């Protein structure tokens, strides 16, 4: 079997990590058990580009049990868990191409390696495989029945391609599942971002000034958890509705150029470029800690930071000190998505519903391959409801159903005052 990982000897540790995560993924387990019986993915050759974590491992195992032939590469050079990669290869016979800390050349070599397998379906977190199929590998496009996309940034890219009539395969936007973004983006990013900041710096959040750029689902989660740790949270937004929402959620809202002057921490979760830009770096106070939780490492202007710095020192794992005149700025996780670069990513329990959505999307894509057009689709709402129902059931939580009388009341327009 061909693969490219750090060290196969790490497999024992990796298997324990995969099994640990599995305990908190009951919905994916049920899907895996059904897949094993029904083999609904027979005939699928799937190349996936995802963060290589213990949660992703459980998804890959489920897809393989469903009859798919799977290949995996990393969707970020810093997010791979090398032990998990080793176990996937050794214990589960799944070819993996991912090494934590790989350079850009190796990163793209690994993307090419999974596309060299000539998949008939792809799975992305950030749309890199789809991007490559539409640029360097257009001849392969006719072999691909479609792709599924995990993240907000990827969906934005794919919708832009659709608008330009550039999209040549169908795509299922798993991120648009309510059981994905309401939980993964909010509670997952919220917890794992704070976790990464605490692990890397061991700084006290209580009483600190914590700036969150972006009040989408990820920003909401980060702000909520920072406040929970006792920080004074300031939200920076460009969308007036979201800014107003942040105000009514009880946060201070101001322009970043003001907020940064007092920030002890500033985290960007917008999906946009140069949010923390040169002018903000100049205004920042001594000791500020910067991190980003967006998919691509573009939110903090790293070139400007490098240009301004007289000296760059790695002072702790994943903490770089940029000395600028008489002040220091600390950048976490090399400015890449901090929750995966400097921690373990979202907890398994939240990835359970996200990856249940991915598994069902892969199955839906295969079943409907003849009818899907070259568009970005949301999954049918009944899939979302089923994932939520199973998650509640796994936790022994019972909830109510409408009575016949209530159903008929909701469907009628005769009853009024
Ligand atoms: N994205 C965020 N957290 C993740 C995790 N634990 N596994 C895979 N993808 C992720």
Coordinates of C-alpha atoms and ligand atoms in Angstrom, one line a residue, residues 51 53 55-56 125 339-340 344-346 351 355, ligand 1:
X51 CA -7.9 17.6 8.9
X53 CA -7.7 13.9 13.3
X55 CA -12.6 12.3 14.4
X56 CA -11.8 12.2 10.7
X125 CA -12.6 20.9 3.9
X339 CA -7.6 25.2 17.2
X340 CA -6.1 22.5 15.0
X344 CA -6.8 18.9 18.9
X345 CA -9.5 20.7 17.0
X346 CA -13.2 20.4 17.9
X351 CA -17.7 16.4 15.1
X355 CA -19.4 13.9 10.2
Ligands
LIG1 N1 -12.3 20.7 12.1 C1 -12.3 21.3 13.4 N2 -12.1 20.3 14.3 C2 -11.9 19.2 13.6 C3 -11.6 17.8 14.1 N3 -11.5 17.5 15.3 N4 -11.5 16.9 13.1 C4 -11.7 17.2 11.8 N5 -11.9 18.4 11.4 C5 -12.1 19.4 12.3

